[in-house]
Coordinates of C-alpha atoms in Angstrom, one line a residue:
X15 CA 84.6 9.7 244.5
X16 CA 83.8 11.8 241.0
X17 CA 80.9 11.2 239.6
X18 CA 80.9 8.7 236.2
X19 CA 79.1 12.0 234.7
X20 CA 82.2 14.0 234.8
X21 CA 84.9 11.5 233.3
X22 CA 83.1 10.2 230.3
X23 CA 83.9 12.4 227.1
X24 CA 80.4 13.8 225.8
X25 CA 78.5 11.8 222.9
X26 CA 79.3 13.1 219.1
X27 CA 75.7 14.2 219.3
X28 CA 75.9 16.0 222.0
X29 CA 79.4 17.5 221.1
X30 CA 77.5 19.0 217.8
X31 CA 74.4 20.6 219.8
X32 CA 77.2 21.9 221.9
X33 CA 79.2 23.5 219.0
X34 CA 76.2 25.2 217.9
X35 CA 75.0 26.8 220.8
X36 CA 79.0 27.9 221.8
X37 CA 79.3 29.7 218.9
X38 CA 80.9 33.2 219.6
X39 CA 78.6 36.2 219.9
X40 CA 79.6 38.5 217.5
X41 CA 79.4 36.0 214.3
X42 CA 76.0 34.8 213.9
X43 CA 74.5 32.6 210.8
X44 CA 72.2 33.9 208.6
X45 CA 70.1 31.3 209.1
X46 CA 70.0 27.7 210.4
X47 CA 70.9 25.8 207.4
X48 CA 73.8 28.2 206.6
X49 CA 75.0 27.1 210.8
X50 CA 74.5 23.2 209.7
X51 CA 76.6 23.8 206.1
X52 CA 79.4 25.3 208.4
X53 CA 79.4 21.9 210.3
X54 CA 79.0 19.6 207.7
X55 CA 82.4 20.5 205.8
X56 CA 84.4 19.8 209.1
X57 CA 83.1 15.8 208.7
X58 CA 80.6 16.5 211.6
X59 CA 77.1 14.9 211.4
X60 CA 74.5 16.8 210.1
X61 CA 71.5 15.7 212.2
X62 CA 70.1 17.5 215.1
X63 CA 68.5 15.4 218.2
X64 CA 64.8 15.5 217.3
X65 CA 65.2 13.8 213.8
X66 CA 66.3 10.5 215.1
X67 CA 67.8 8.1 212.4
X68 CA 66.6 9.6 209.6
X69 CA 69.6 10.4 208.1
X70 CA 71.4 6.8 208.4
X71 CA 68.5 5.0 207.2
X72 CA 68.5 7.2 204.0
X73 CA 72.4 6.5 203.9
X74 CA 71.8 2.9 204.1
X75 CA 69.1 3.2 201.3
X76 CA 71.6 5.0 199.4
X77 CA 74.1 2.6 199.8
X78 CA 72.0 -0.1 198.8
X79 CA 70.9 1.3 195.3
X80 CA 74.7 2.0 194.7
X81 CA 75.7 -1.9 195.4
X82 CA 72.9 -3.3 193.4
X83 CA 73.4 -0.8 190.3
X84 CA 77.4 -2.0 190.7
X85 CA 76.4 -5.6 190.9
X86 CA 74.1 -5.1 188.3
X87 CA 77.0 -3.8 185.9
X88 CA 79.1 -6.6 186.9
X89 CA 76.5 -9.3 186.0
X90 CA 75.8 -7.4 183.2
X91 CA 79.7 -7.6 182.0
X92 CA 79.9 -11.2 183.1
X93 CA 76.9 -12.3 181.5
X94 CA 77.7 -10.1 177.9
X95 CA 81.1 -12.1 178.0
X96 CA 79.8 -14.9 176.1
X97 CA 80.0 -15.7 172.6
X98 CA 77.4 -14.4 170.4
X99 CA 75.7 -16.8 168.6
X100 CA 76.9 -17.7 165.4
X101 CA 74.7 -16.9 162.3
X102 CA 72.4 -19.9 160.9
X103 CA 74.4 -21.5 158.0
X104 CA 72.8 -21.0 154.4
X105 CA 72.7 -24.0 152.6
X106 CA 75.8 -24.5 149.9
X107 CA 76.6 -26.8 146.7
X108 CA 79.4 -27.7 145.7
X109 CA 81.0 -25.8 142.3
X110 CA 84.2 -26.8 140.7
X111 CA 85.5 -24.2 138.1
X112 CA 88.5 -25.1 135.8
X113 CA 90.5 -24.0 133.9
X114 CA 92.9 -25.1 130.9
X115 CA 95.1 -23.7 128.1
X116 CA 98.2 -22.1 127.7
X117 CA 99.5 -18.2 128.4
X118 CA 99.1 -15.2 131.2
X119 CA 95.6 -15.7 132.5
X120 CA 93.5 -13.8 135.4
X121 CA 90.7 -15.7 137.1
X122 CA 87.6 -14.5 138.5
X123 CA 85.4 -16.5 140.5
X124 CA 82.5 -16.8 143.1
X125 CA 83.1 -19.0 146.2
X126 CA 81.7 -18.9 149.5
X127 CA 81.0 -15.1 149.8
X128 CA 77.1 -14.0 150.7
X129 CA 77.7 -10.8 149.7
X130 CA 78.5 -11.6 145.6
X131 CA 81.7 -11.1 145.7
X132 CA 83.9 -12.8 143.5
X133 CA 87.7 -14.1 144.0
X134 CA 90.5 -13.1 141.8
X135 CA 93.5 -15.3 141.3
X136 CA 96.2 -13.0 139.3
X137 CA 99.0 -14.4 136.8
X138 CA 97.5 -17.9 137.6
X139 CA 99.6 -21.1 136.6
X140 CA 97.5 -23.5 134.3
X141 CA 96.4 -25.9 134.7
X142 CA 93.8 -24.7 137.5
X143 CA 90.9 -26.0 139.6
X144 CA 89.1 -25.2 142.1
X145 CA 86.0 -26.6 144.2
X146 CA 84.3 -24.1 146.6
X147 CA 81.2 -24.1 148.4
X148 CA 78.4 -21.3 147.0
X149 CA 75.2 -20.6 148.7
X150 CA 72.1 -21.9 146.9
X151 CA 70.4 -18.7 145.2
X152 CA 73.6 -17.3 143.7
X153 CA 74.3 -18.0 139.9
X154 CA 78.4 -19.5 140.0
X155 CA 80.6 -17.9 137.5
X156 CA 83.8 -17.9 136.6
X157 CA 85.4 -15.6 134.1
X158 CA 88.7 -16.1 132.6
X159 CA 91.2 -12.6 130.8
X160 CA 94.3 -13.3 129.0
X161 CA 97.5 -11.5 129.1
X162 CA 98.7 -8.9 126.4
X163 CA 100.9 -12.0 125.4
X164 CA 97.7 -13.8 124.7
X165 CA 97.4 -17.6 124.2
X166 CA 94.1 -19.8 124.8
X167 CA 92.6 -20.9 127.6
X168 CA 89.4 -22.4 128.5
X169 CA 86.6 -22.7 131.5
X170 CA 84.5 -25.3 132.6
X171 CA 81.7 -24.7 135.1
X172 CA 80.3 -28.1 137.2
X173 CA 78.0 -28.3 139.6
X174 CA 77.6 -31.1 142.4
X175 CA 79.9 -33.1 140.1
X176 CA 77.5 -32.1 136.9
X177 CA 79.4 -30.5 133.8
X178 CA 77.5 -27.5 133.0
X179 CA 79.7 -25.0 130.6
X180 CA 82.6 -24.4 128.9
X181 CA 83.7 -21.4 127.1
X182 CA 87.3 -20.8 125.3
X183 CA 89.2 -17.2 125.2
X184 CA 92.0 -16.4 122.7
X185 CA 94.3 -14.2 121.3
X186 CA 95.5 -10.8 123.3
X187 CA 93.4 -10.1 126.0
X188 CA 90.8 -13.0 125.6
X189 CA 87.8 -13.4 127.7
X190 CA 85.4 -16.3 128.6
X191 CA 82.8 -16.6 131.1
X192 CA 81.2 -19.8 132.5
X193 CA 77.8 -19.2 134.4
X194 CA 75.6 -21.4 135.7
X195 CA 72.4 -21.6 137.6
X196 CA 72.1 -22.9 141.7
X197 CA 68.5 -22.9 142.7
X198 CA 67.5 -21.0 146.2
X199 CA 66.6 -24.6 147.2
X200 CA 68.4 -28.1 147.9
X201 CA 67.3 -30.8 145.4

């Protein structure tokens, strides 16, 4: 009967040690890691018998970092999905600006803009009004321009329901401005 030595195919360690020590005669490495470079580009392991495993348990370590520093990005990009929070509302009062008359009229106003910057209506069909919302601090204006046809038209400024100004513009090109004052605080 043949011995269970002699049918069983050597171990993939083994088979390494092997391939190193049945190397032809003639071509020999420069040195030992240049023999170990050789084998590790033909998918063989690069680990000799004495170093145990060494070499898999830096692997798994390896392996490790590179699934938490994925799952890390992933929780990252989950987590950064949500809304941002919205910025605190400033405190408003209600401005109505009007304006009456006859004749081509352009109509510059401030509404709810934090930055100062005002809304322009073009060719604008009088009668007009309009209530908008303008953060406490910021003075409301409105400022009326007649057409080279010119005419007369007039402004009126009120604040929470409270007449403040009126101003009239004639003739060719006419302007008018109505300003009034909005205190940084609620009353």
């Amino acid at each position: 009967m043949p011995s269970k030595e002699s049918t069983e195919s050597p171990e993939p360690e083994e088979m390494f040690v092997e391939t190193l020590h049945t190397q032809a005669p003639d071509a020999e490495p420069a040195d030992a890691e240049a023999a170990n470079t050789e084998t590790a580009d033909t998918g063989t392991a690069n680990k000799s018998p004495d170093k145990g495993t060494d070499g898999s348990r830096a692997g798994m370590a390896i392996a490790a970092a590179l699934l938490l520093a994925c799952g890390g990005l992933v929780g990252y990009g989950v987590l950064d999905t949500e809304e941002k929070p919205q910025a605190p509302t400033v405190p408003t009062a209600a401005v109505t600006y009007e304006v009456t008359g006859e004749g081509p009229v352009e109509i510059s106003y401030l509404g709810r803009d934090e930055d100062g910057q005002a809304t322009v209506v073009r060719d604008a069909k009088l009668p007009w009004k309009q209530t908008v919302q303008v953060p406490l601090g910021k003075a409301p204006t409105v400022a009326i321009v007649l057409g080279e046809k010119g005419g007369q038209a007039a402004c009126t400024l009120a604040i929470r329901g409270k007449h403040v100004q009126r101003a009239t513009a004639m003739n060719e090109f006419g302007r008018a401005t109505c300003a009034g004052e909005l205190p940084a605080t609620e009353n």
